[in-house]
One Martini backbone bead per residue (centre of mass of N, CA, C, O) as a GRO file, in nm:
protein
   50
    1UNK     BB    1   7.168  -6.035  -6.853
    2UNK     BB    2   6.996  -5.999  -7.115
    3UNK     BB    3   6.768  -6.130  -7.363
    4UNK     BB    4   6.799  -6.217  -7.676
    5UNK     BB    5   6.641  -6.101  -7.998
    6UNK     BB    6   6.681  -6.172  -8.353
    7UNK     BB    7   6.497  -6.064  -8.695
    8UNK     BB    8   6.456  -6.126  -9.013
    9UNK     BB    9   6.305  -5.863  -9.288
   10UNK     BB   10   6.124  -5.869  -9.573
   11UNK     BB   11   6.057  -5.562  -9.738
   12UNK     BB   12   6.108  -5.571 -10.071
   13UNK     BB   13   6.415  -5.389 -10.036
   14UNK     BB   14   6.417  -5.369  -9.766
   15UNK     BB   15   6.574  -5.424  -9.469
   16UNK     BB   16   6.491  -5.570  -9.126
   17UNK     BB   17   6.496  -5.548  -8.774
   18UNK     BB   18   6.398  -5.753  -8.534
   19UNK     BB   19   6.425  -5.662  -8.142
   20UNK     BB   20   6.437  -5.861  -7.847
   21UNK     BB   21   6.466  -5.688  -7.499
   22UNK     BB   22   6.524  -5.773  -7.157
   23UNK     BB   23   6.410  -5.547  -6.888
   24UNK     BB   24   6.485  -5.394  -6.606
   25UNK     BB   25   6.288  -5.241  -6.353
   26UNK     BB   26   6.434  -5.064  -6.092
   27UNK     BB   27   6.165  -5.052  -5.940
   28UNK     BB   28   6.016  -5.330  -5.975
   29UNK     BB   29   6.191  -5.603  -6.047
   30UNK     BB   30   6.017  -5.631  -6.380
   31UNK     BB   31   6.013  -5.792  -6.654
   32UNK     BB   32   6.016  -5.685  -6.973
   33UNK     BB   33   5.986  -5.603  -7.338
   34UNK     BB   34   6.136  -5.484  -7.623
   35UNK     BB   35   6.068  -5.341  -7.916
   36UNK     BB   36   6.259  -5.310  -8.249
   37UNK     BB   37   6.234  -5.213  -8.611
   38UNK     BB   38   6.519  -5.192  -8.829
   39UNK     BB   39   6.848  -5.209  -8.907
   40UNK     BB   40   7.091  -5.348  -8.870
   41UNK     BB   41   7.309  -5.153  -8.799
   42UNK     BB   42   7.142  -5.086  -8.492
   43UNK     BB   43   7.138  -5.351  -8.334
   44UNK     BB   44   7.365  -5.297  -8.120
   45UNK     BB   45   7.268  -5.053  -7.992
   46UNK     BB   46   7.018  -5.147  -7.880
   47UNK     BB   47   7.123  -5.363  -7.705
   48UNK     BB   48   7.318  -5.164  -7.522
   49UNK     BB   49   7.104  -5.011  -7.437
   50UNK     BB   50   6.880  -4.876  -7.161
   0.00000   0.00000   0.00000
């Protein structure tokens, strides 16, 4: 299992929240680390997706 980190962002009136999940790359087994800042509640999603 990759390792996760979620901070929360506060800009204005919106609330966003930035992730960072570490994955492995299946060609070479090198990992990266992708970040995406999104709204909360899609933060699950993105964490399980691959």
């Amino acid at each position: 299992m990759a390792k996760k980190a979620v901070a929360t962002l506060q800009t204005g009136s919106k609330r966003l929240t930035k992730a960072i999940k570490m994955v492995k790359s299946p060609k070479t087994g090198a990992y990266t680390f992708v970040e995406s800042v999104m709204s909360p509640e899609l933060v699950d999603d993105f964490l399980k997706s691959n």
